[in-house]
Structure formats: structure tokens, C-alpha cells
Coordinates of C-alpha atoms in Angstrom, one line a residue:
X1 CA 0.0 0.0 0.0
X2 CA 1.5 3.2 -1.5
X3 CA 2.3 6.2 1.2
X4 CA 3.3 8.4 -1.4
X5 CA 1.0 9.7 -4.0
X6 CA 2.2 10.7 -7.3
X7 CA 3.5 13.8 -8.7
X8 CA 1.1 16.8 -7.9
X9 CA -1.1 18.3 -10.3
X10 CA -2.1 22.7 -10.3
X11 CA -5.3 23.5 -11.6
X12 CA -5.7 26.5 -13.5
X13 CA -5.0 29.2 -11.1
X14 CA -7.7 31.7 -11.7
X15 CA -8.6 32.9 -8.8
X16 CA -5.0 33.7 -8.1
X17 CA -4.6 35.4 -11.3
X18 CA -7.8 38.1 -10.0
X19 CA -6.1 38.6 -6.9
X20 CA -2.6 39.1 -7.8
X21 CA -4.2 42.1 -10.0
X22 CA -5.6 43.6 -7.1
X23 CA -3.1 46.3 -6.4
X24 CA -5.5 48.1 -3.2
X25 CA -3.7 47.3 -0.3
X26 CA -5.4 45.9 2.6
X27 CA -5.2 48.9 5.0
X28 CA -7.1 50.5 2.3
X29 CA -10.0 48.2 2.6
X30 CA -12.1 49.3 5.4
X31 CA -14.0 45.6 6.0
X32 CA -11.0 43.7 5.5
X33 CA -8.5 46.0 7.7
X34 CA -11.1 45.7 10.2
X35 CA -11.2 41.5 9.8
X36 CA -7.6 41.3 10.2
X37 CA -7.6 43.8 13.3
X38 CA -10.3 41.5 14.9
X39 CA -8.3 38.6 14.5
X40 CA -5.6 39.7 16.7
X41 CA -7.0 39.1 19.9
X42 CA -9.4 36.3 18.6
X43 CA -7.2 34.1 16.7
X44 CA -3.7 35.5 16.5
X45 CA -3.7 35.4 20.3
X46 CA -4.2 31.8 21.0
X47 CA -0.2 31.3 20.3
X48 CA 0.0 34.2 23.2
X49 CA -0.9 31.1 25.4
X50 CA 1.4 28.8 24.3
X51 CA 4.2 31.3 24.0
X52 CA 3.4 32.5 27.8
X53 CA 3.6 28.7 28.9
X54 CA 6.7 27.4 27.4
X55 CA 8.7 30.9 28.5
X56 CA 7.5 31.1 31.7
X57 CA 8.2 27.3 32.5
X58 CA 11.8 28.0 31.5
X59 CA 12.3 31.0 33.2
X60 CA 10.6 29.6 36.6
X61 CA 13.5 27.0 37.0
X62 CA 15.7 29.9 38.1
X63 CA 13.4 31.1 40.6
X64 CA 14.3 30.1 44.0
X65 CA 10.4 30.4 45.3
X66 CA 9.4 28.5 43.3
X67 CA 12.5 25.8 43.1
X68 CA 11.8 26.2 46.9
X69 CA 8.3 25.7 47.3
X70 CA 8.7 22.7 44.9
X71 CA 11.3 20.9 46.9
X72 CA 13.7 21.5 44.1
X73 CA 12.5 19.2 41.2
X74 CA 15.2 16.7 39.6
X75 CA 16.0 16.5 36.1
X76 CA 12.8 13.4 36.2
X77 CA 10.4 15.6 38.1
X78 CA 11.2 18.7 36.4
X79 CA 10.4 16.6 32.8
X80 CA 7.3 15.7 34.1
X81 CA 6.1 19.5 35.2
X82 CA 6.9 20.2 31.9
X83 CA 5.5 17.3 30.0
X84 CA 2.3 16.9 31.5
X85 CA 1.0 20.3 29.2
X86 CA 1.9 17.7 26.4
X87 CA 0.0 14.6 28.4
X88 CA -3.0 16.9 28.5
X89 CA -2.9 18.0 24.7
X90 CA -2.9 14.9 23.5
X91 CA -5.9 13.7 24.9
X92 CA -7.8 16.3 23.3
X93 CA -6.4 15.6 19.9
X94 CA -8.5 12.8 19.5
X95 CA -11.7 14.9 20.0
X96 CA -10.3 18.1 18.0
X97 CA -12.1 17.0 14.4
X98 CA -15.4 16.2 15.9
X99 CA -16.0 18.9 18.3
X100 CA -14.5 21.6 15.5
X101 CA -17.0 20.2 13.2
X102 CA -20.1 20.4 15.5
X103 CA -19.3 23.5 17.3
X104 CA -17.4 25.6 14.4
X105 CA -14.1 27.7 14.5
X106 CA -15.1 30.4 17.0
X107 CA -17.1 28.3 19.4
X108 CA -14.3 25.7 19.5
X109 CA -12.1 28.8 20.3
X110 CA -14.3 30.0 23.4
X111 CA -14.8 26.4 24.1
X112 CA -10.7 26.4 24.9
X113 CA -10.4 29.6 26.0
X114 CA -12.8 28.4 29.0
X115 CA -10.7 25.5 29.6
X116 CA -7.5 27.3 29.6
X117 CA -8.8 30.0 32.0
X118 CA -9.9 27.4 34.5
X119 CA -6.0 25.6 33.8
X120 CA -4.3 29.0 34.6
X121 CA -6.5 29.5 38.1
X122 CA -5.6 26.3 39.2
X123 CA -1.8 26.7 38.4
X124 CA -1.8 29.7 40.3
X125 CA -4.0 28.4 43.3
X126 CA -1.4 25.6 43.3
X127 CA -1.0 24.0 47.1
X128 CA 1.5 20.9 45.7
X129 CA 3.2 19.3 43.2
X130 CA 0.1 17.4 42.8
X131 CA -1.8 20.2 42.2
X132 CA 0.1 22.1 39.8
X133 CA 0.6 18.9 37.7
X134 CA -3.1 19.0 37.5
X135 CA -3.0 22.5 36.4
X136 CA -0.9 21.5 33.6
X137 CA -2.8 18.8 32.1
X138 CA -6.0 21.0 31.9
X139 CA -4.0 24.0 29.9
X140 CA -2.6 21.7 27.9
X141 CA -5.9 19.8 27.2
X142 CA -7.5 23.3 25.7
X143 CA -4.4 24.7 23.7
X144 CA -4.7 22.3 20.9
X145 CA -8.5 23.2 20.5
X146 CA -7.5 26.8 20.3
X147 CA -4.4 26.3 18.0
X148 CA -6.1 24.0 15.6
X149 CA -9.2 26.3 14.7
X150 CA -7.5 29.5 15.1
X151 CA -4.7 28.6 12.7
X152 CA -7.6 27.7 10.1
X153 CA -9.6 30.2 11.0
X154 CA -7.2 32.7 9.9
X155 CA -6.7 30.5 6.8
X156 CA -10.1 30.4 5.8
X157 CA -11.1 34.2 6.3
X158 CA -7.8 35.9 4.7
X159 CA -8.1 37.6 1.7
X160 CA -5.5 35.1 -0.9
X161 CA -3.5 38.3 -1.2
X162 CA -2.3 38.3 2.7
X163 CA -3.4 34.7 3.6
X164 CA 0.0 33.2 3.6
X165 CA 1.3 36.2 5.6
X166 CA -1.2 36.0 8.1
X167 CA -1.2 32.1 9.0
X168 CA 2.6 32.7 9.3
X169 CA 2.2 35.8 12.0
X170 CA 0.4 33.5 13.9
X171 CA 3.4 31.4 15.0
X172 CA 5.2 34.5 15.4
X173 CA 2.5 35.4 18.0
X174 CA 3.9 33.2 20.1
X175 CA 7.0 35.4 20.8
X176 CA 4.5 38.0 22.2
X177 CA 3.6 35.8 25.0
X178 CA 6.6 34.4 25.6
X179 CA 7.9 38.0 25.9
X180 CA 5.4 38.6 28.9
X181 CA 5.9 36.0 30.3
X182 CA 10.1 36.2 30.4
X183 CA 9.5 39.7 31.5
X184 CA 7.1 39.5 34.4
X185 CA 9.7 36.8 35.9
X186 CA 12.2 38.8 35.6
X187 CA 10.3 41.2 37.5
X188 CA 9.1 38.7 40.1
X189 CA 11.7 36.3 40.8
X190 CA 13.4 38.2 43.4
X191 CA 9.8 38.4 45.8
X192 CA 10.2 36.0 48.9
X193 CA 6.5 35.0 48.6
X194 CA 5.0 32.4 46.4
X195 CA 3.6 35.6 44.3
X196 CA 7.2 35.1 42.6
X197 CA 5.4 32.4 40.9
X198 CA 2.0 32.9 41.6
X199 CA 1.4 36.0 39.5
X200 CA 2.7 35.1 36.2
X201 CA 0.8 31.9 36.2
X202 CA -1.9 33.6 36.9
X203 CA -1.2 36.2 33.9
X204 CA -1.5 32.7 31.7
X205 CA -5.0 33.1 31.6
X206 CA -5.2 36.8 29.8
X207 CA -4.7 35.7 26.2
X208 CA -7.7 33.7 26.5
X209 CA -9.5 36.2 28.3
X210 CA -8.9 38.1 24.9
X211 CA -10.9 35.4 23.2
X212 CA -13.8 35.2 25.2
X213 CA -13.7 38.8 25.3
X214 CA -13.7 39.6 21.6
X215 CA -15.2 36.6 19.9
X216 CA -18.4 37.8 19.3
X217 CA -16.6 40.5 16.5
X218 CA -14.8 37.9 14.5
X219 CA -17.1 36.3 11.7
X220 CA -17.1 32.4 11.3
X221 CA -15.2 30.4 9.2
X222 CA -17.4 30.5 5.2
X223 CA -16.3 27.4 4.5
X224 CA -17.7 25.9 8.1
X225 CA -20.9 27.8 6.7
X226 CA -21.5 26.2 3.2
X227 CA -20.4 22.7 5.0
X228 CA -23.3 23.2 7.3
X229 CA -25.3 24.4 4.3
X230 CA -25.7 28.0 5.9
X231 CA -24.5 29.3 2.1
X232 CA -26.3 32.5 2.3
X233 CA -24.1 33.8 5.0
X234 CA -21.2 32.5 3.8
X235 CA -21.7 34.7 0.5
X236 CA -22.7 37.1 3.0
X237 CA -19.3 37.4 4.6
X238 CA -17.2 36.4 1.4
X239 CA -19.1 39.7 0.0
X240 CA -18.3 41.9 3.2
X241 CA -14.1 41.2 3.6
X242 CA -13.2 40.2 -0.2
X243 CA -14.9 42.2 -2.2
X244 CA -13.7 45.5 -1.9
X245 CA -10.6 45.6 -4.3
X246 CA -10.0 45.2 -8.1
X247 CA -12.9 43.0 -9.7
X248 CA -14.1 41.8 -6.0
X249 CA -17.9 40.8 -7.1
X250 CA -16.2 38.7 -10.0
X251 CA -13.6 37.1 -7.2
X252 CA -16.2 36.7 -4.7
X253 CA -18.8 34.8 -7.3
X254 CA -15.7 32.9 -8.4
X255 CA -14.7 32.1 -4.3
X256 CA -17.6 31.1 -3.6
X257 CA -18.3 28.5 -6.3
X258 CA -14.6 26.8 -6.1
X259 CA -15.6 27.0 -2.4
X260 CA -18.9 25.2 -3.2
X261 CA -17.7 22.3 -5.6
X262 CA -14.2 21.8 -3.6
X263 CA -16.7 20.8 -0.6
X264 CA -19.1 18.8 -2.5
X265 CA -16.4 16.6 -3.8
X266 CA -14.6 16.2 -0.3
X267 CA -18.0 14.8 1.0
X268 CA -17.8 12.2 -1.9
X269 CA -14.3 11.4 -1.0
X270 CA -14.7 11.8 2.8
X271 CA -14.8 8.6 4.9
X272 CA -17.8 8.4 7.4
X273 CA -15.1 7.5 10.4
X274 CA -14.1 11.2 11.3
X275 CA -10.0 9.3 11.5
X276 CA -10.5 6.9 8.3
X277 CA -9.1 9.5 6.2
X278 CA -5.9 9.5 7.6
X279 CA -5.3 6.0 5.6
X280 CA -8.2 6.3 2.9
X281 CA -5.6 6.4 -0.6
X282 CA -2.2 7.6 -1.5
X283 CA -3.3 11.2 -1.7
X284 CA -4.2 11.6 1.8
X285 CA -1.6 9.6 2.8
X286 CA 0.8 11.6 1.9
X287 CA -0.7 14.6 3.2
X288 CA -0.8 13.0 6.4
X289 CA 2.6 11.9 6.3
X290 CA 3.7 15.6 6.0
X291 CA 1.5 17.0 8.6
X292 CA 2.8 14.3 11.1
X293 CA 6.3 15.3 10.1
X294 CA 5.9 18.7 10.6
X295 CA 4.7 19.0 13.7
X296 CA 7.4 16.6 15.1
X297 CA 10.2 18.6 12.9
X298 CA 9.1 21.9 14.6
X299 CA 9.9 20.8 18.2
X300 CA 12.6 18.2 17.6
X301 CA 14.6 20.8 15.3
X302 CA 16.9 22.0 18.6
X303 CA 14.4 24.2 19.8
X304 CA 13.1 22.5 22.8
X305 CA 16.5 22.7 24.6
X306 CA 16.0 26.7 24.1
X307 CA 12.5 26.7 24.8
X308 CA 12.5 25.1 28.6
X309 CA 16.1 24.1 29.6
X310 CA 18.0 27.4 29.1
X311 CA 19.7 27.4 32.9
X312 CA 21.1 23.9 32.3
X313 CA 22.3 24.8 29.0
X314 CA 24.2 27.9 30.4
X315 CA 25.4 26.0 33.1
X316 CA 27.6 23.4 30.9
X317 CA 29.2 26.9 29.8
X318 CA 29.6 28.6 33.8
X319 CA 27.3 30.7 33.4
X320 CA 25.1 29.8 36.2
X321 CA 23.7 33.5 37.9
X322 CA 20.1 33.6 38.3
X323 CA 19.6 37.3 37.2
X324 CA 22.5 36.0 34.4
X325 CA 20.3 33.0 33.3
X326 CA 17.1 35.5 33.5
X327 CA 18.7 38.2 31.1
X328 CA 19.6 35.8 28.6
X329 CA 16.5 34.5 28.3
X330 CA 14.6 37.5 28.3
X331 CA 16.9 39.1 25.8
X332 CA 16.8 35.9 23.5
X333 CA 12.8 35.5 23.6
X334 CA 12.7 39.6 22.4
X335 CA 15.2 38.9 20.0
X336 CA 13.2 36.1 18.6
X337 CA 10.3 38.0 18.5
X338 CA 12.3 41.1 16.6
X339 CA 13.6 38.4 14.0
X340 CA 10.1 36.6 13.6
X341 CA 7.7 39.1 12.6
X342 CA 9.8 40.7 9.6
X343 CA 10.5 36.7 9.0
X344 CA 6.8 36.0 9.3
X345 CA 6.5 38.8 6.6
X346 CA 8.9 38.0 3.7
X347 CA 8.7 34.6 4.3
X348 CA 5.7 33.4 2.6
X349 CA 6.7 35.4 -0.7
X350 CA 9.0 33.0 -1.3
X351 CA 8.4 29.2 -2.1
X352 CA 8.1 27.0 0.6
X353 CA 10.5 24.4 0.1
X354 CA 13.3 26.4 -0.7
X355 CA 12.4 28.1 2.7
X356 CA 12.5 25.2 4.6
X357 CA 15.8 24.2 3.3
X358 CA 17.1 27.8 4.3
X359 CA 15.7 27.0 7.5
X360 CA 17.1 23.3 8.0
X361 CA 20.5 23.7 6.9
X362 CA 21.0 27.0 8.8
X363 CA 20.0 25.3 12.0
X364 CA 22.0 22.3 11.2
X365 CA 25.3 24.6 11.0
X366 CA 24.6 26.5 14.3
X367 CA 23.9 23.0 16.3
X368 CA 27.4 22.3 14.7
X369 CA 29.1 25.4 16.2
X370 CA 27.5 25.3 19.3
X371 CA 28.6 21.6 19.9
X372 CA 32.2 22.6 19.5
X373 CA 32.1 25.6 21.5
X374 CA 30.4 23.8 24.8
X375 CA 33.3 20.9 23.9
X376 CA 35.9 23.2 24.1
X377 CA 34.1 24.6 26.9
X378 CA 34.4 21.5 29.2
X379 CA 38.1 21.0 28.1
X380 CA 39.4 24.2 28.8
X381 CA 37.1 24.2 32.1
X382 CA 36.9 27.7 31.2
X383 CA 34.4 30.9 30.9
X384 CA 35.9 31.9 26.9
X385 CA 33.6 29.3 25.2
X386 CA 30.6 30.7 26.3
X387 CA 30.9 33.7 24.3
X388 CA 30.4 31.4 20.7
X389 CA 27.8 29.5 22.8
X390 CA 25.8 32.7 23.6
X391 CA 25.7 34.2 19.7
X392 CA 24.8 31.1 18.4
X393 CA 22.1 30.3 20.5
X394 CA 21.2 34.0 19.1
X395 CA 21.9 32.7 15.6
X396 CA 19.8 29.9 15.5
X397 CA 16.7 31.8 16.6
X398 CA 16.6 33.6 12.9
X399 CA 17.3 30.3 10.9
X400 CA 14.4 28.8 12.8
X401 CA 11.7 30.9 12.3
X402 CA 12.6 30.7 8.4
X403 CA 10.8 27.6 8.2
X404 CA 9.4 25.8 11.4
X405 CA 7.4 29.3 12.6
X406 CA 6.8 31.0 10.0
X407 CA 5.5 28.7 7.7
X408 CA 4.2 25.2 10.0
X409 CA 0.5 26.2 10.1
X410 CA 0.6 28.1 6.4
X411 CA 1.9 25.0 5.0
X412 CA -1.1 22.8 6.6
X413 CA -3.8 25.1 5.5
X414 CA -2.6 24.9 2.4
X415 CA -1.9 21.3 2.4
X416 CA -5.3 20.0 3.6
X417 CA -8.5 20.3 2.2
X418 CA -11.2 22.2 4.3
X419 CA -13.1 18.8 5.3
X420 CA -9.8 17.3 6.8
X421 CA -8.2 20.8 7.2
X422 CA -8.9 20.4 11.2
X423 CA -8.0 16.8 11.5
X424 CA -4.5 17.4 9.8
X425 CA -3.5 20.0 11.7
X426 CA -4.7 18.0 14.7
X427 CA -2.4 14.9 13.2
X428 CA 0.6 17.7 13.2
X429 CA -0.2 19.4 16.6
X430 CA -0.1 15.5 17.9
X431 CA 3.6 15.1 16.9
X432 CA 4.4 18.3 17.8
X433 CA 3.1 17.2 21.7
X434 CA 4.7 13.7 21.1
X435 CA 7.5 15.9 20.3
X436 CA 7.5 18.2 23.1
X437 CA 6.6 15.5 25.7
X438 CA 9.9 13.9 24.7
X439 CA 11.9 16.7 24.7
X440 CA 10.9 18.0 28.3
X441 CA 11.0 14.7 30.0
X442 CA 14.0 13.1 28.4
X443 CA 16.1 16.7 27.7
X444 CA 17.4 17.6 31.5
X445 CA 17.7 13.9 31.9
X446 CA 20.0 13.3 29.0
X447 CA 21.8 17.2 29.5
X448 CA 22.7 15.7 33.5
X449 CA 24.0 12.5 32.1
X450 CA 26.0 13.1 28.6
X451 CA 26.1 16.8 29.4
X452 CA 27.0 18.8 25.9
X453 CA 27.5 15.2 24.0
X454 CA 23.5 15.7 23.9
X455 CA 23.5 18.0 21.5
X456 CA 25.0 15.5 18.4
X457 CA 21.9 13.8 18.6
X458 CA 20.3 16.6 16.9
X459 CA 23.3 17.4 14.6
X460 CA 22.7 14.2 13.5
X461 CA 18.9 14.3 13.3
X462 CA 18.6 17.9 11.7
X463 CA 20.4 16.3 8.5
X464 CA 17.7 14.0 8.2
X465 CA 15.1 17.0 8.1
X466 CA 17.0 18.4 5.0
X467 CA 16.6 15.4 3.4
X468 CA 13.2 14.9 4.3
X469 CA 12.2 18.4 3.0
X470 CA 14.0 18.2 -0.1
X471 CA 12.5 14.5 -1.2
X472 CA 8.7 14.8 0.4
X473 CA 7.9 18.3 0.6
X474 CA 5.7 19.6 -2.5
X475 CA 5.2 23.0 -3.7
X476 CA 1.9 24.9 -2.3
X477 CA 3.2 28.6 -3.1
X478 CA 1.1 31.6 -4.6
X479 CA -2.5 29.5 -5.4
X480 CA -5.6 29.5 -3.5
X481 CA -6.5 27.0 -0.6
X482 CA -9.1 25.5 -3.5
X483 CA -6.7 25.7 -5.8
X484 CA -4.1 23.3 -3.6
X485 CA -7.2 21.4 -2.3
X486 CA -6.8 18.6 -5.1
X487 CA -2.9 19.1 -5.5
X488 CA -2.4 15.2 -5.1
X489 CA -5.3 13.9 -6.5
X490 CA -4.5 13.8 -9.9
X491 CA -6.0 16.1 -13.2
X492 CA -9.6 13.8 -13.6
X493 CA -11.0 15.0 -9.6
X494 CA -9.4 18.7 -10.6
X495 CA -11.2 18.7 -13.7
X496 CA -14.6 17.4 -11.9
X497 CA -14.3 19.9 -9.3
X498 CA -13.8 22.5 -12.1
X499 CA -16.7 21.5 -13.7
X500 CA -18.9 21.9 -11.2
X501 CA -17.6 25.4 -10.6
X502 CA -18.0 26.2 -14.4
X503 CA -22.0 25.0 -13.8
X504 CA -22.5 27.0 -11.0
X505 CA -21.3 30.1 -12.9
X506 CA -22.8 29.6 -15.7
X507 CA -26.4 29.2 -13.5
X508 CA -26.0 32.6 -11.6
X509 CA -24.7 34.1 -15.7
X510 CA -27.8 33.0 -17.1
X511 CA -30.0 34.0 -14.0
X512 CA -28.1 37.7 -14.1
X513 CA -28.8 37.5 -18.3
X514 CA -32.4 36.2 -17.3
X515 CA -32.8 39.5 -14.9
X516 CA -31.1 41.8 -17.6
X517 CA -27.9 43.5 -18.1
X518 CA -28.1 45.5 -15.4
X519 CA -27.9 43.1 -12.7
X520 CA -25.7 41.5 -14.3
X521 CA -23.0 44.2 -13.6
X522 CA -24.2 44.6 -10.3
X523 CA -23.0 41.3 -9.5
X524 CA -19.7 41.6 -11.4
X525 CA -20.6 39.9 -14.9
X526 CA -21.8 41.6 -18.1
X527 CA -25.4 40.7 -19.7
X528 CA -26.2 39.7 -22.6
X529 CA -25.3 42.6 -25.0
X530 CA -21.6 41.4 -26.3
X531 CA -20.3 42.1 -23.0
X532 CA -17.6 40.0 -21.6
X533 CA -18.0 36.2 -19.3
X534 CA -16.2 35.6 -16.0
X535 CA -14.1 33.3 -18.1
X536 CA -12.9 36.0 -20.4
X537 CA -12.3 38.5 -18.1
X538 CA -10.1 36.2 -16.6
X539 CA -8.1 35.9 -19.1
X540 CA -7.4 39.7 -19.9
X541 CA -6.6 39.1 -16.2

């Protein structure tokens, strides 16, 4: 049984074509500057969270209140605080298709951002261990709800012009969070009291307060909509944020029908078990395959080390101050966030592969570096080799954010088809917490035991990514998310599916021709009198 589909197929690209000749800028479009405003605190936001948690579990390691109050965790204990966010994400993953299905993008949203609230209370009402491993298993049970239909919500609602540039900002979101959260330790980590620790888990619960808060602004996914055969207000909203540049009646009729036929022929491919499709033919397969790879690639990339075991990482170089360790890490999660939103920006302009190659290879030669410099650090026994240490764990910050955030969650919405668009990024945000649960449990064990000798492992491993990337990645750049939704199905289901867009315009042509010429234009096509078809004007396009 095949994994790997064949070669993959781009329909005619005409959609893209209309909106690539829209020169208005976004800002200048009043309903769609105001969609993309809206999604900041709605959707943008939810990586606040996870930035927030990952940051302040690394910086809470070098605070003695809560080290104290803790009975000074081990390298196993100190895993397991880490890991059980991960433990509690991936039993939601199971539920994440269903419950995104039933409830939608936004409720799904609210429907975490409850959860996570309640996680972030009990982490900061913590009396024990016991407790605050609790904690963590119920904010990492709602994050994956959040990230899964935020990251497609933004997919789905974008305009094509900024869609790539907006599903990438929202892995650079996370630097905002972890920002805050790196910050108020810093400020904190000196108090005597258990508010040292306290107060910035409590803070963990104000990026979902932004959802809850501002929800009831952000309009629902259109393609959710039409699935749930509520097509008049997904025209409704298509007309609203899409409509206002060059030829935006034409591109919104033209939306809307690709929209249309793309979902009709995923319910004829669809399997009735919501997980079947994982395995139901090669095409899927492979898409799959990639999201799964992904999400493990993003966390097993190097990262992780940064991400929650800075202290012990400084220490193998004798740099073991508290206020030392603090700085660095504050300094490194703002540089990271300087780097990833101009990153977040160019990045998707490019095409993807070649980005993720950039990425791969660039972290590859900093793990390289940074292996011989902590060597040379424990066989000198001196201070010197921290200095190359230091840059390069600035270095690889850049590199990363290339590829593995600023393009994970474009590349999935542009992989997957809207019906399976939530379970495959549900499939990636399962490896990524595989990943991640790994990494924090097994990471300060391995870093006690082989100390810097660690970090070959993923020398080693991050030359597999390149190779990966370069044989099994495909090509999703500049085209539609109905345009990709086919890309491995072969030309016969593209040509169906174009078909039954062709019918559907033709219908509303010959019920504007039917109602004369002047409705015609006031939907965006001509009447009868010589003037010019969809299809034509797409081609002066």
C-alpha cells in the first residue's frame, strides 16, 4: 500500500490570477483592515498562550520560590512539570475533528479559552506538586482546540492576497507571549512570597480572556458555513471582507463557487469514520505523512533545549547566575520575537520548500558550532567558550523561524482540504506534543548524564530534516487554498471539481442574463449585450 502519492497536479490558477491584479492594499479596505484587526485578539492570540507557557516554565526554573516551594525538582520531576501540558494536549487531539466540526471555528475557540482559563487558576491556586501537575494537564488539554481552529480560522477568512502572511504571523504570536511571560519573571523572581510564581501563572490566563472577550466581533469560518449548508451567509461574509478591491464581485462569485464544488467533492471522498481519512488512498496519505512530520520537525529541530532548559544549557558553559540566566533569556525571547515578525512577513513570498531548506541547513550549521564551543568549553574548564555559545544560540533563533514558525500552520492550511483541514492540523499538533513530551521529559535527563555530547543527537537528526524536506515536501506557493485542495489527487478529480464550478457560474450568468444586463454588472458579470464572461475577463486578467 502506496504512502506516497504521485507527482502533484495545479489547476488552473484563476482565482489567483484576479487577486494578484488587485493592487488596493489591505489597510485601504475598510471591511477587510477591520477582519484582520479583529483577528488579533481572537485568533492570533491563542499562540499568546502557548508562548506564555513554554517561556515562563523556562524561566521559573531559576526562581528560588518557586524551586523552593517545589522541593527543588530533579532533572525526572522537572520533565514531568513540563510534560504533562503535552500529556493533556494529546488527549484532546482525539476529540479536536469532531468537536471543530459540531461547534465551528469560533465556538471551538471560546470552548478552549474556557478551559484554559480554569487551567491557569488552578496553576496559580497551586498547594503541591500534585496540584500544579493538575494544572498543567487541563492548559494543555484546551491549547490544541485553540491552536487548531485559530490557525484555520485565519486561513479560511484571509483575503488570498495576505493569507500566507497571516497564518505565518500567527506562529510568530507566540514570541509575544513568551515575551510577557520572560518579562514578568524577571520582575518577580526576586519576591520571597509564592507571588514570585504565583502572579505570572496567573497572567496565563489573559490571552484567553482576549478570546472570550472579543469573539463575538470575528465572523465564522465561510467554508464551516456552506459545510453546514448556511451558504447565504457565507456569500454574506465572502461579499463583506473580499470584495472591496479590483474586480471583488467577480472574485467573490468565483470564491464562492470553487468554495462550493471543492466541498461537495470532499464529502464524496470523505470517509464516514471522522479518523478513516488519515489512511483512505495515497493522496491523503501523503498529506498526512507531512503533517505528522511537521509537527514533530518543529519541536525536535533543537528548539526545545531553548524553549524550557536554558539554565542547564548555560550552566555546561559557567554561566550559572540567576539574574545571568534571567537576562539571557529575556533578551533571547525579544530577540526572537524582533527576527520573527519581519520573518513572518517575507517569508511566505517565497516558495516554501526552498524556505525550509534555508531553514534546515542554517539550523544544522549553528547546532554544529554550538557543539564545539560547549566541547571546548568543558576541556578548557573555562568561561571563553561561552561567548560562541551565547551568539549562536542568538543565531539559531533567525534560521528557525525561516521555516518551522513561519510557515508550519501556512503550510497545513494549504496542504489539507477544508473537510480534513482540522484533523490534519490535529495529526501535526499530535507530533508536535509527542515531540515536546519527549523533549521535556528526556532533555534535563539526557543534558545531567551526557552533558553537551546531547546535543549531536540533533546534529545528527537535523540532516535527516533536509533530506526529508527536499525529497517529500511539495510546492503549495502563490495559489488558493481550493486551488491546492486537489494538489495530489491527480487532473480527472481537478477537472470534476472545475466542472462543477464552471456549472455553478454559468447558473447565476444565465439568471443575471435572465434578470437583464443591469444586474448583471451589479454582481460583477456583463449581460447579454456582447459584453464579456467571467471566463474572459479572466483571461485579460
Amino acid at each position: 500500500m502506496a504512502i506516497i502519492a504521485a507527482k502533484e497536479e495545479h489547476v488552473d490558477p484563476r482565482l489567483t490570477r484576479i487577486a494578484q491584479a488587485d493592487n488596493l492594499k489591505w489597510y485601504r479596505k475598510p471591511n477587510l483592515r477591520y477582519l484582520y484587526l479583529i483577528l488579533v485578539p481572537t485568533a492570533l492570540g491563542v499562540e499568546w498562550t502557548s508562548g506564555f507557557d513554554s517561556s515562563m516554565m523556562n524561566s521559573l526554573q531559576a526562581v528560588k520560590a518557586w524551586s523552593d516551594y517545589f522541593d527543588n525538582p530533579t532533572a525526572g520531576r522537572l520533565g514531568l512539570l513540563n510534560a504533562m501540558y503535552s500529556l493533556g494536549a494529546l488527549m484532546a487531539i482525539p476529540f479536536i475533528p469532531t468537536i471543530s466540526q459540531f461547534l465551528g471555528r469560533r465556538r471551538t475557540i471560546l470552548f478552549a479559552s474556557v478551559i484554559m482559563c480554569l487551567g491557569a487558576g488552578l496553576q496559580a491556586g497551586s498547594r503541591n506538586v500534585d496540584m500544579f501537575l493538575a494544572s498543567r494537564w487541563v492548559l494543555g488539554f484546551g491549547i490544541p482546540f485553540a491552536i487548531v481552529n485559530a490557525s484555520a480560522l485565519i486561513g479560511e477568512l484571509s483575503y488570498a492576497n495576505e493569507r500566507a502572511v497571516m497564518t505565518s504571523l500567527f506562529n510568530a504570536s507566540w514570541f509575544v507571549g513568551a515575551i510577557v511571560a520572560a518579562g514578568t519573571t524577571y520582575g518577580t523572581f526576586q519576591m520571597s512570597s509564592t507571588w514570585a510564581w504565583r502572579l505570572p501563572s496567573l497572567l496565563q490566563l489573559v490571552p484567553s480572556f482576549f478570546q472570550l472577550a472579543f469573539m463575538h466581533w470575528c465572523p465564522e469560518s465561510p467554508r464551516w458555513l456552506i459545510s453546514k449548508d448556511r451558504a447565504d451567509e457565507a456569500f454574506a461574509i465572502l461579499q463583506k471582507y473580499h470584495s472591496e478591491g479590483a474586480d471583488g464581485d467577480e472574485f467573490v462569485r468565483l470564491e464562492f463557487a470553487q468554495i462550493q464544488s471543492t466541498i461537495a467533492q470532499e464529502r464524496e471522498l470523505a470517509s464516514r469514520f471522522v479518523w478513516a481519512d488519515v489512511v483512505r488512498d495515497p493522496p491523503m496519505r501523503r498529506r498526512f505523512a507531512i503533517a505528522a512530520i511537521v509537527g514533530f520537525f518543529t519541536q525536535w529541530s533543537g528548539n526545545g533545549l531553548l524553549s524550557f532548559y536554558m539554565k542547564k544549557i548555560l550552566a555546561l558553559v559557567n554561566i550559572t547566575d540567576n539574574r545571568t540566566v534571567q537576562k539571557v533569556i529575556l533578551s533571547n525571547t525579544c530577540w526572537g520575537f524582533i527576527n520573527a515578525v519581519p520573518i513572518a512577513l517575507i517569508a511566505p513570498r517565497f516558495p516554501r520548500r526552498k524556505m525550509f531548506l534555508i531553514c534546515t541547513i542554517g539550523t544544522a550549521v549553528v547546532y554544529i558550532v554550538w557543539t564545539v564551543s560547549s566541547a571546548r568549553a568543558e576541556i578548557e574548564n573555562s568561561s571563553r567558550a561561552a561567548i560562541p555559545v551565547l551568539v549562536f544560540i542568538f543565531v539559531y533563533s533567525p534560521f528557525y523561524n525561516i521555516g518551522w514558525n513561519a510557515l508550519a500552520y501556512t503550510y497545513m492550511v494549504e496542504l489539507f482540504p477544508y473537510q480534513q483541514r482540522s484533523k490534519g492540523i490535529a495529526v501535526e499538533q499530535l507530533t508536535v506534543r509527542f515531540a515536546v513530551f519527549f523533549n521535556t521529559y528526556v532533555n534535563p535527563v539526557a543534558l545531567d548524564a551526557i552533558t553537551w555530547r546531547y546535543y549531536i543527537v540533533y546534529c545528527v537528526w537535523i540532516f535527516v530534516e533536509i533530506a526529508t524536506v527536499y525529497f517529500l515536501f511539495p510546492e503549495t506557493h502563490n495559489r488558493t487554498l481550493e486551488e491546492l485542495s486537489f494538489i495530489f489527487e491527480g487532473k480527472e478529480v481537478q477537472d470534476r471539481v472545475q466542472k462543477n464550478v464552471d456549472k455553478v457560474l454559468h447558473v447565476e450568468l444565465d439568471e443575471n442574463v435572465a434578470h437583464g444586463g443591469a444586474a448583471g454588472q451589479a454582481t460583477g458579470v456583463e449581460g447579454p449585450e456582447g459584453k464579456a464572461t467571467v471566463q474572459q475577463r479572466e483571461e485579460r486578467v
